Structures are given as C-alpha cells and as structure tokens.
Tab-separated table of C-alpha atoms and ligand atoms in Angstrom:
chain	number	residue	atom	x	y	z
A	643	UNK	CA	0.000	0.000	0.000
A	644	UNK	CA	1.445	3.407	-0.939
A	645	UNK	CA	1.081	6.555	1.171
A	646	UNK	CA	-2.136	7.752	-0.443
A	647	UNK	CA	-3.580	4.269	-0.339
A	648	UNK	CA	-2.853	3.965	3.356
A	649	UNK	CA	-4.339	7.395	4.074
A	650	UNK	CA	-7.542	6.351	2.309
A	651	UNK	CA	-7.610	3.095	4.233
A	652	UNK	CA	-7.072	4.897	7.569
A	653	UNK	CA	-9.858	7.351	6.689
A	654	UNK	CA	-12.155	4.490	5.873
A	655	UNK	CA	-11.677	2.960	9.342
A	656	UNK	CA	-11.904	6.358	11.051
A	657	UNK	CA	-8.329	6.242	12.299
A	658	UNK	CA	-6.909	8.948	10.075
A	659	UNK	CA	-6.993	11.808	12.560
A	660	UNK	CA	-5.305	9.812	15.312
A	661	UNK	CA	-2.703	8.427	12.996
A	662	UNK	CA	-2.357	11.706	11.172
A	663	UNK	CA	-0.911	13.430	14.230
A	664	UNK	CA	1.922	10.934	14.435
A	665	UNK	CA	4.895	10.618	12.148
A	666	UNK	CA	4.123	7.874	9.638
A	667	UNK	CA	6.687	5.527	11.186
A	668	UNK	CA	4.969	5.677	14.588
A	669	UNK	CA	1.862	3.868	13.468
A	670	UNK	CA	3.524	0.553	14.319
A	671	UNK	CA	5.495	1.811	17.380
A	672	UNK	CA	4.710	0.520	20.896
A	673	UNK	CA	2.007	2.335	22.892
A	674	UNK	CA	3.149	5.453	24.729
A	675	UNK	CA	2.991	3.834	28.240
A	676	UNK	CA	5.734	1.436	27.190
A	677	UNK	CA	7.790	4.207	25.619
A	678	UNK	CA	7.774	6.101	28.890
A	679	UNK	CA	8.708	2.924	30.778
A	680	UNK	CA	12.088	2.965	29.070
A	681	UNK	CA	13.967	0.372	27.094
A	682	UNK	CA	12.423	-2.951	26.109
A	683	UNK	CA	12.887	-5.609	28.786
A	684	UNK	CA	15.630	-8.124	28.053
A	685	UNK	CA	14.566	-11.765	28.292
A	686	UNK	CA	17.403	-12.479	30.738
A	687	UNK	CA	16.033	-9.799	33.112
A	688	UNK	CA	12.458	-11.052	33.070
A	689	UNK	CA	11.588	-12.691	36.390
A	690	UNK	CA	7.801	-12.713	36.582
A	691	UNK	CA	6.255	-13.604	39.932
A	692	UNK	CA	3.116	-15.661	39.948
A	693	UNK	CA	0.012	-13.898	41.245
A	694	UNK	CA	-1.867	-17.152	41.736
A	695	UNK	CA	-3.406	-17.683	45.145
A	696	UNK	CA	-2.928	-21.438	45.446
A	697	UNK	CA	-1.729	-23.735	48.260
A	698	UNK	CA	2.015	-23.839	48.875
A	699	UNK	CA	2.948	-26.972	50.771
A	700	UNK	CA	6.361	-27.228	52.377
A	701	UNK	CA	7.645	-30.814	52.413
A	702	UNK	CA	10.828	-30.770	54.477
A	703	UNK	CA	10.889	-34.558	54.806
A	704	UNK	CA	9.569	-37.249	52.468
A	705	UNK	CA	6.785	-39.561	53.571
A	706	UNK	CA	9.162	-42.548	53.223
A	707	UNK	CA	12.927	-42.987	53.294
A	708	UNK	CA	14.705	-42.236	50.060
A	709	UNK	CA	17.379	-43.862	47.932
A	710	UNK	CA	18.825	-41.258	45.580
A	711	UNK	CA	20.109	-43.471	42.781
A	712	UNK	CA	21.553	-40.670	40.679
A	713	UNK	CA	24.245	-38.494	42.254
A	714	UNK	CA	27.774	-37.461	41.351
A	715	UNK	CA	30.136	-37.295	44.307
A	716	UNK	CA	33.247	-37.829	42.218
A	717	UNK	CA	34.268	-37.498	38.606
A	718	UNK	CA	37.255	-38.449	36.459
A	719	UNK	CA	39.738	-35.603	36.905
A	720	UNK	CA	40.927	-35.463	33.296
A	721	UNK	CA	38.853	-35.386	30.161
A	722	UNK	CA	39.548	-34.928	26.498
A	723	UNK	CA	36.691	-33.420	24.480
A	724	UNK	CA	34.063	-34.793	26.871
A	725	UNK	CA	35.723	-38.220	27.256
A	726	UNK	CA	36.956	-39.109	30.760
A	727	UNK	CA	40.607	-40.158	30.672
A	728	UNK	CA	42.767	-41.930	33.261
A	729	UNK	CA	42.203	-43.098	36.807
A	730	UNK	CA	42.707	-39.868	38.760
A	731	UNK	CA	39.500	-38.642	40.390
A	732	UNK	CA	38.102	-35.331	41.621
A	733	UNK	CA	35.741	-35.164	44.625
A	734	UNK	CA	32.946	-32.660	45.073
A	735	UNK	CA	32.616	-32.972	48.852
A	736	UNK	CA	34.009	-34.983	51.754
A	737	UNK	CA	31.696	-37.652	53.080
A	738	UNK	CA	31.127	-35.852	56.411
A	739	UNK	CA	29.737	-32.838	54.559
A	740	UNK	CA	27.023	-34.993	52.981
A	741	UNK	CA	25.653	-36.860	55.983
A	742	UNK	CA	23.857	-34.000	57.819
A	743	UNK	CA	21.825	-33.105	54.725
A	744	UNK	CA	21.096	-36.772	54.046
A	745	UNK	CA	19.778	-37.131	57.590
A	746	UNK	CA	17.706	-33.940	57.395
A	747	UNK	CA	16.122	-35.033	54.129
A	748	UNK	CA	15.788	-38.724	55.073
A	749	UNK	CA	18.081	-39.882	52.267
A	750	UNK	CA	19.147	-43.308	53.470
A	751	UNK	CA	21.398	-44.139	50.533
A	752	UNK	CA	23.156	-42.064	47.924
A	753	UNK	CA	24.429	-43.788	44.803
A	754	UNK	CA	27.586	-42.213	43.402
A	755	UNK	CA	27.281	-43.166	39.752
A	756	UNK	CA	30.544	-41.676	38.516
A	757	UNK	CA	32.935	-43.765	40.579
A	758	UNK	CA	35.545	-44.106	37.834
A	759	UNK	CA	37.608	-47.169	36.995
A	760	UNK	CA	40.700	-49.003	38.238
A	761	UNK	CA	42.555	-47.212	41.042
A	762	UNK	CA	40.155	-44.270	40.800
A	763	UNK	CA	37.243	-46.555	41.593
A	764	UNK	CA	39.049	-48.088	44.545
A	765	UNK	CA	39.730	-44.613	45.918
A	766	UNK	CA	36.118	-43.454	45.412
A	767	UNK	CA	34.910	-46.547	47.261
A	768	UNK	CA	37.384	-45.859	50.098
A	769	UNK	CA	36.082	-42.304	50.454
A	770	UNK	CA	32.347	-42.948	50.679
A	771	UNK	CA	31.187	-46.541	50.612
A	772	UNK	CA	33.837	-48.068	52.869
A	773	UNK	CA	33.357	-45.830	55.919
A	774	UNK	CA	29.533	-45.780	55.532
A	775	UNK	CA	28.522	-48.969	53.691
A	776	UNK	CA	24.862	-48.497	54.566
A	777	UNK	CA	24.717	-44.957	53.206
A	778	UNK	CA	26.748	-45.006	49.981
A	779	UNK	CA	26.830	-47.197	46.897
A	780	UNK	CA	29.371	-46.787	44.077
A	781	UNK	CA	29.109	-47.553	40.376
A	782	UNK	CA	32.060	-48.009	38.047
A	783	UNK	CA	32.629	-46.621	34.542
A	784	UNK	CA	34.183	-47.984	31.342
A	785	UNK	CA	37.779	-47.317	30.325
A	786	UNK	CA	36.850	-45.091	27.406
A	787	UNK	CA	40.428	-44.265	26.502
A	788	UNK	CA	41.142	-47.927	25.733
A	789	UNK	CA	38.168	-48.533	23.467
A	790	UNK	CA	40.317	-48.343	20.312
A	791	UNK	CA	42.957	-50.767	21.554
A	792	UNK	CA	43.102	-54.421	20.467
A	793	UNK	CA	41.469	-56.797	22.956
A	794	UNK	CA	39.351	-54.007	24.501
A	795	UNK	CA	36.204	-56.079	24.596
A	796	UNK	CA	37.700	-58.790	26.841
A	797	UNK	CA	39.732	-56.266	28.844
A	798	UNK	CA	36.577	-54.283	29.660
A	799	UNK	CA	34.622	-57.399	30.625
A	800	UNK	CA	37.464	-58.429	32.968
A	801	UNK	CA	37.549	-54.918	34.423
A	802	UNK	CA	33.857	-55.185	35.297
A	803	UNK	CA	34.618	-58.389	37.218
A	804	UNK	CA	37.493	-56.622	39.022
A	805	UNK	CA	35.323	-53.582	39.798
A	806	UNK	CA	32.640	-55.851	41.196
A	807	UNK	CA	35.177	-57.546	43.440
A	808	UNK	CA	36.390	-54.116	44.578
A	809	UNK	CA	32.845	-53.233	45.677
A	810	UNK	CA	31.201	-51.550	42.664
A	811	UNK	CA	27.473	-52.301	42.488
A	812	UNK	CA	26.682	-51.200	38.961
A	813	UNK	CA	28.007	-49.607	35.784
A	814	UNK	CA	27.383	-46.028	34.715
A	815	UNK	CA	27.402	-44.879	31.101
A	816	UNK	CA	27.573	-41.124	30.557
A	817	UNK	CA	26.344	-39.572	27.314
A	818	UNK	CA	30.004	-39.894	26.310
A	819	UNK	CA	28.819	-42.956	24.419
A	820	UNK	CA	27.044	-41.765	21.301
A	821	UNK	CA	27.948	-38.074	21.594
A	822	UNK	CA	31.623	-37.658	22.563
A	823	UNK	CA	33.598	-40.888	22.256
A	824	UNK	CA	35.250	-41.186	18.844
A	825	UNK	CA	37.304	-43.861	17.141
A	826	UNK	CA	40.442	-41.852	17.941
A	827	UNK	CA	38.978	-41.174	21.451
A	828	UNK	CA	38.581	-37.413	20.845
A	829	UNK	CA	38.736	-37.398	17.037
A	830	UNK	CA	37.453	-39.408	14.105
A	831	UNK	CA	33.966	-40.824	13.691
A	832	UNK	CA	31.678	-41.168	16.713
A	833	UNK	CA	31.469	-44.636	18.284
A	834	UNK	CA	27.926	-46.039	18.173
A	835	UNK	CA	26.040	-46.958	21.343
A	836	UNK	CA	25.365	-50.467	20.017
A	837	UNK	CA	28.926	-51.087	18.851
A	838	UNK	CA	29.634	-54.827	19.366
A	839	UNK	CA	32.887	-54.149	21.220
A	840	UNK	CA	30.749	-53.375	24.302
A	841	UNK	CA	28.670	-56.570	24.151
A	842	UNK	CA	30.923	-58.458	26.570
A	843	UNK	CA	30.669	-55.552	29.027
A	844	UNK	CA	26.851	-55.503	28.962
A	845	UNK	CA	26.734	-59.308	29.326
A	846	UNK	CA	29.176	-59.359	32.247
A	847	UNK	CA	27.071	-56.778	34.097
A	848	UNK	CA	24.054	-59.018	33.550
A	849	UNK	CA	25.769	-62.131	34.846
A	850	UNK	CA	27.068	-60.348	37.969
A	851	UNK	CA	23.710	-58.701	38.727
A	852	UNK	CA	25.160	-55.224	38.239
A	853	UNK	CA	22.578	-52.796	36.824
A	854	UNK	CA	23.674	-50.427	34.057
A	855	UNK	CA	22.692	-46.792	34.669
A	856	UNK	CA	22.732	-45.368	31.174
A	857	UNK	CA	22.431	-41.819	29.893
A	858	UNK	CA	22.238	-41.534	26.131
A	859	UNK	CA	21.048	-38.587	24.103
A	860	UNK	CA	19.617	-35.449	25.752
A	861	UNK	CA	16.487	-33.252	25.634
A	862	UNK	CA	14.984	-32.999	22.150
A	863	UNK	CA	15.604	-29.254	22.087
A	864	UNK	CA	19.375	-29.837	22.309
A	865	UNK	CA	19.254	-31.281	18.792
A	866	UNK	CA	17.583	-28.202	17.308
A	867	UNK	CA	19.078	-24.813	16.417
A	868	UNK	CA	19.589	-22.485	19.404
A	869	UNK	CA	17.198	-19.870	18.081
A	870	UNK	CA	14.048	-18.015	19.089
A	871	UNK	CA	11.917	-21.122	18.555
A	872	UNK	CA	13.986	-23.259	20.895
A	873	UNK	CA	12.125	-23.735	24.199
A	874	UNK	CA	15.460	-24.190	26.009
A	875	UNK	CA	17.098	-21.156	24.381
A	876	UNK	CA	18.444	-19.646	27.601
A	877	UNK	CA	19.849	-22.950	28.830
A	878	UNK	CA	21.625	-23.623	25.531
A	879	UNK	CA	22.772	-20.042	25.412
A	880	UNK	CA	24.327	-20.502	28.871
A	881	UNK	CA	25.844	-23.884	27.934
A	882	UNK	CA	26.605	-23.812	24.194
A	883	UNK	CA	28.530	-27.106	24.525
A	884	UNK	CA	25.220	-28.856	25.325
A	885	UNK	CA	23.945	-28.286	21.814
A	886	UNK	CA	24.160	-31.300	19.514
A	887	UNK	CA	22.684	-29.576	16.526
A	888	UNK	CA	24.510	-30.020	13.239
A	889	UNK	CA	28.054	-31.360	12.845
A	890	UNK	CA	28.245	-35.134	12.680
A	891	UNK	CA	25.926	-35.717	15.630
A	892	UNK	CA	23.251	-38.366	15.166
A	893	UNK	CA	19.649	-37.346	15.757
A	894	UNK	CA	17.979	-37.855	19.104
A	895	UNK	CA	15.852	-40.649	17.592
A	896	UNK	CA	18.910	-42.458	16.180
A	897	UNK	CA	20.592	-42.414	19.586
A	898	UNK	CA	17.503	-43.763	21.350
A	899	UNK	CA	17.045	-46.520	18.774
A	900	UNK	CA	20.715	-47.585	19.124
A	901	UNK	CA	20.164	-47.788	22.884
A	902	UNK	CA	17.052	-49.872	22.313
A	903	UNK	CA	19.066	-52.362	20.254
A	904	UNK	CA	21.424	-52.763	23.223
A	905	UNK	CA	18.479	-53.397	25.564
A	906	UNK	CA	17.056	-55.959	23.139
A	907	UNK	CA	20.380	-57.742	22.656
A	908	UNK	CA	21.055	-58.151	26.410
A	909	UNK	CA	17.761	-59.145	27.998
A	910	UNK	CA	19.420	-60.521	31.162
A	911	UNK	CA	21.118	-57.192	31.898
A	912	UNK	CA	19.079	-54.660	33.893
A	913	UNK	CA	19.217	-51.157	32.431
A	914	UNK	CA	18.284	-48.096	34.445
A	915	UNK	CA	17.664	-45.534	31.740
A	916	UNK	CA	18.359	-42.206	33.420
A	917	UNK	CA	16.452	-38.936	33.016
A	918	UNK	CA	13.104	-40.694	32.423
A	919	UNK	CA	14.435	-42.833	29.624
A	920	UNK	CA	16.203	-39.776	28.222
A	921	UNK	CA	13.008	-38.649	26.600
A	922	UNK	CA	10.832	-37.138	29.310
A	923	UNK	CA	9.189	-34.887	26.723
A	924	UNK	CA	7.755	-37.949	25.020
A	925	UNK	CA	6.226	-40.217	27.650
A	926	UNK	CA	4.214	-42.236	25.106
A	927	UNK	CA	7.540	-43.233	23.501
A	928	UNK	CA	9.168	-44.030	26.865
A	929	UNK	CA	6.094	-46.123	27.717
A	930	UNK	CA	6.422	-48.036	24.449
A	931	UNK	CA	10.062	-48.779	25.278
A	932	UNK	CA	9.090	-49.942	28.789
A	933	UNK	CA	6.502	-52.274	27.231
A	934	UNK	CA	9.032	-53.655	24.750
A	935	UNK	CA	11.917	-54.106	27.207
A	936	UNK	CA	11.153	-55.731	30.556
A	937	UNK	CA	14.831	-55.137	31.509
A	938	UNK	CA	14.295	-51.351	31.376
A	939	UNK	CA	13.690	-49.074	34.351
A	940	UNK	CA	13.734	-45.281	34.498
A	941	UNK	CA	14.884	-42.633	36.953
A	942	UNK	CA	13.713	-39.032	37.451
A	943	UNK	CA	16.945	-37.019	37.755
A	944	UNK	CA	16.809	-33.435	36.496
A	945	UNK	CA	13.536	-34.094	34.659
A	946	UNK	CA	10.804	-33.036	37.079
A	947	UNK	CA	10.671	-29.877	34.975
A	948	UNK	CA	9.444	-32.042	32.096
A	949	UNK	CA	7.184	-34.360	34.085
A	950	UNK	CA	5.652	-31.549	36.092
A	951	UNK	CA	4.522	-29.544	33.092
A	952	UNK	CA	2.443	-32.522	31.880
A	953	UNK	CA	1.087	-33.695	35.242
A	954	UNK	CA	-1.834	-35.746	33.901
A	955	UNK	CA	0.305	-37.680	31.422
A	956	UNK	CA	3.026	-38.087	34.064
A	957	UNK	CA	0.583	-39.346	36.691
A	958	UNK	CA	-0.663	-42.048	34.302
A	959	UNK	CA	2.952	-42.991	33.562
A	960	UNK	CA	3.648	-43.387	37.294
A	961	UNK	CA	0.532	-45.490	37.769
A	962	UNK	CA	1.350	-47.816	34.913
A	963	UNK	CA	5.097	-48.233	35.557
A	964	UNK	CA	5.134	-47.804	39.331
A	965	UNK	CA	7.380	-50.850	39.816
A	966	UNK	CA	10.044	-49.558	37.433
A	967	UNK	CA	10.461	-45.866	38.301
A	968	UNK	CA	13.282	-44.909	40.676
A	969	UNK	CA	13.959	-41.722	42.584
A	970	UNK	CA	17.082	-39.799	41.523
A	971	UNK	CA	18.111	-36.166	41.336
A	972	UNK	CA	21.432	-35.998	39.435
A	973	UNK	CA	22.628	-33.972	42.418
A	974	UNK	CA	26.181	-32.676	42.493
A	975	UNK	CA	27.550	-31.070	45.682
A	976	UNK	CA	28.516	-27.484	44.831
A	977	UNK	CA	26.911	-27.812	41.395
A	978	UNK	CA	25.878	-24.165	41.375
A	979	UNK	CA	26.303	-23.981	37.613
A	980	UNK	CA	23.135	-25.994	37.138
A	981	UNK	CA	20.613	-25.128	39.875
A	982	UNK	CA	18.434	-28.103	38.919
A	983	UNK	CA	21.237	-30.347	40.231
A	984	UNK	CA	22.618	-28.518	43.236
A	985	UNK	CA	22.826	-30.765	46.309
A	986	UNK	CA	20.906	-28.796	48.940
A	987	UNK	CA	17.776	-28.907	51.107
A	988	UNK	CA	15.716	-26.876	48.687
A	989	UNK	CA	16.310	-29.215	45.755
A	990	UNK	CA	15.070	-32.261	47.665
A	991	UNK	CA	12.067	-30.323	48.999
A	992	UNK	CA	11.039	-29.534	45.427
A	993	UNK	CA	11.229	-33.214	44.445
A	994	UNK	CA	9.201	-34.238	47.506
A	995	UNK	CA	6.619	-31.512	46.838
A	996	UNK	CA	6.341	-32.599	43.212
A	997	UNK	CA	5.768	-36.264	44.076
A	998	UNK	CA	3.621	-35.869	47.196
A	999	UNK	CA	1.426	-32.781	46.783
A	1000	UNK	CA	-1.126	-31.458	44.338
A	1001	UNK	CA	0.351	-27.957	44.532
A	1002	UNK	CA	0.122	-25.993	41.318
A	1003	UNK	CA	2.490	-23.883	39.301
A	1004	UNK	CA	5.725	-23.886	41.303
A	1005	UNK	CA	9.429	-23.764	40.463
A	1006	UNK	CA	11.121	-27.007	39.502
A	1007	UNK	CA	14.577	-25.759	40.531
A	1008	UNK	CA	15.908	-23.450	43.232
A	1009	UNK	CA	16.663	-20.539	40.902
A	1010	UNK	CA	15.189	-17.080	40.135
A	1011	UNK	CA	14.698	-18.059	36.478
A	1012	UNK	CA	13.655	-21.620	35.583
A	1013	UNK	CA	16.965	-22.967	34.249
A	1014	UNK	CA	15.686	-25.603	31.792
A	1015	UNK	CA	12.943	-23.600	30.173
A	1016	UNK	CA	10.525	-20.857	31.229
A	1017	UNK	CA	7.700	-22.798	32.720
A	1018	UNK	CA	6.539	-24.039	36.127
A	1019	UNK	CA	5.252	-27.378	37.339
A	1020	UNK	CA	2.314	-29.124	39.025
A	1021	UNK	CA	2.530	-31.760	41.762
A	1022	UNK	CA	1.498	-35.359	41.084
A	1023	UNK	CA	0.013	-36.119	44.523
A	1024	UNK	CA	1.007	-39.785	44.282
A	1025	UNK	CA	-0.707	-42.274	46.597
A	1026	UNK	CA	1.307	-43.923	49.404
A	1027	UNK	CA	1.798	-47.231	47.602
A	1028	UNK	CA	3.424	-45.642	44.562
A	1029	UNK	CA	5.441	-43.159	46.632
A	1030	UNK	CA	6.976	-45.940	48.661
A	1031	UNK	CA	8.025	-47.848	45.554
A	1032	UNK	CA	9.494	-44.798	43.846
A	1033	UNK	CA	11.253	-43.407	46.918
A	1034	UNK	CA	13.071	-46.610	47.862
A	1035	UNK	CA	11.477	-50.002	47.271
A	1036	UNK	CA	12.257	-50.265	43.554
A	1037	UNK	CA	15.857	-49.127	44.081
A	1038	UNK	CA	16.366	-51.396	47.094
A	1039	UNK	CA	15.269	-54.343	44.995
A	1040	UNK	CA	17.527	-53.407	42.064
A	1041	UNK	CA	20.584	-52.707	44.234
A	1042	UNK	CA	19.820	-55.534	46.673
A	1043	UNK	CA	20.048	-53.301	49.707
A	1044	UNK	CA	17.913	-53.368	52.851
A	1045	UNK	CA	16.229	-50.213	54.109
B	1184	ZN	ZN1	24.006	-37.482	36.009
C-alpha cells in the first residue's frame, strides 16, 4: 500500500486523525505507556512472579525414606573433548559434609554413579562406601580411553569383574557414548552406542547382577538450532557445549534406537535408563520402550521440569510403571552452575513436593529463572503405595540393599 492508499484506508476505518498526528513511522510503534517505561525488557532480566493464590505446601521430609540413585560425588579428573581419561578422580565434597543433609532429608542411601575405573574406583569406594557402607553405593565406569585398543572387549569385561570384586554395584554410562567418544577417542567418527565391542561388558554386568545406569542422548531441544523457537534457548545459550545440533551428531531418535538395540540384545542385563528414559518430553515413547523391554527401568533425575509440566500424562505414567520408576536427582555437591542439580535442602524439597502434593504452578529448581525452560510445574500427589516404591522399594530391589 502506498502513502495515499494507506491514508484512504485509515480514513475508511476512522483512524486517520489519530494516525495523522503521528509521524508515519509511529503507526507501528509501541504504545506510549511502554515508551515512557524505558527500554524494552531483556529476556534475561524477566523474572515474573506468579500472582496465583494457590496452596504452597512445604515438604521438608519425604513420607518414606529415600534412595537417591543418581548423584555425582566424584568425577574423572581429566577429560579430552568430553571423554573421561585416566584413573585420577576429583571429589565434590568430603563424606562428612554430605551426611547432615542426608539425615535432614531422610536420604538413606546415595548412589555415586561416577565412581571411575581401576585405582580411581578403589579410591572413590574408600572415600564414601567403605566408611559408611549403609549410606553409599558406588558404580564403576568404562575405560573409554582404551576402546580403540586391540582386545578391549575382553579387557573391559574383565575390568567389570574386578570392579565388582572391589565393591562396585553397577556400571554407569555417561552420554560420552554416542555423543563424545570417537574412534580416535577425541577425534574421528563417533562410536555407536550399540557397537559390538561393548557386548561383553553388557553381558558381564548381567551375569554379575550389576545394573547399568545409562544416559544416552539429551532433551529434544538440544538437537535443534539455538534460536528463538527453541524452548530451552536460555539454557543452551548458557551452555553452548550442550547443543548437539549439526556437525556429525546423530539425531535424538537415532541415539535412542541404538540404545534400544542394546536393551534388546542383552535381555538378562538390567538397564536403568536415566532422566526418564532420556526422553521425558515424550512419555508415550518411553512407555512403548518400557513395554518392549522388561529389563528397562527409568529414573527421574533433572527431569521433574518435564514431568511436572504434563502432570496428567506423568501421573498415568507413574501409575502404569510404578514398579520400574526410581527416585534420583542428578545432584552434584557445589553444582551451582546448574541449579536443577545442586545438592541442597531446597532441591530435595522440590522433588518431595512434586511427588507428594497437588500444589500448582511452582518452580522445579531453586533458581530465580527456571533454568531448563521458562515454565513451572504441578505436583502429582502420588498415593502412598506408589510413593513408597518410587522413593526406595524399587531401588532397594535393584541394588539388593535393605532399608
Ligand atoms: Zn548425572
């Protein structure tokens, strides 16, 4: 529309005299109240406070004792492009610093998934599990740096036997497998999750009764461009290395299907698929996998933000799979970088509130801005029977511990 055309159109809707007083460019400008309020608000500065008048239930202690099956008390000290290298370990907190919070929050057992391998594993066990065998459980990890050496398959299977003898109770797989580990460890093509060189490792875990806690893939949004349509824009903007968009990364679906082939090929091995089967956004898909693979269980760590924004779907999921869902947080002492994982009272209270109450529209992480996406969550109000299973019974059965 040219100038005259627009003038005629404005006249026809009776807006000409209003618009006519303004410079032509102002017709599409923001209303004057906003102009006087100053600059446009930056997304990062937006911290809206809910005006809802709804119940706020404080849950300082859970209704039943808890086994937190997903924590990180130690980590391999050295890494090369996301691949843990060597036996030296780093510790996030001394054992004595953990016990008071565990007692306050009724956490009977914490499972340190990233216990390392070889001498590192032995040290991690000495630090936590040995002095407090009823409170700490340790998992071992594969020797990623040896995966391209001849004889790796047998070596790794033997290492699982050694780790078991040293006191490890399970095996942890980080998303290293599928997203970081390459044929040349940090370079070359990515190693596939269902690569046959790991078959002996999966089988050995099965024969020793060691569950495999496996994290493959990541939220769906991490595989999309970090742009204005990405629902986790701020999170990816804060952690650009979490984006697996482009490059030679497989798709989220390819990673999940490769994992499924591993589950199918090793039916006697118990897999605890972390982060709600690594696809908490798609519970129908996770449910299908649970139906297909009786050796699959899931854990909740760092995904109540996903479950709690679809409380009706999530509640049905809990009802149907109540014997195969385990409590976990992915907590890391001093993990202030990612508030959804920081090991403190507030984090556990949010998990307890989410599982036990029917509270509406509350924060899923102790942070001024929701760190995994700008939404809030709704409690599931689970009945006692399900709560008990999720809090500790399912984990106690899998880990063969008594509570
Ligand atoms: Zn984790």
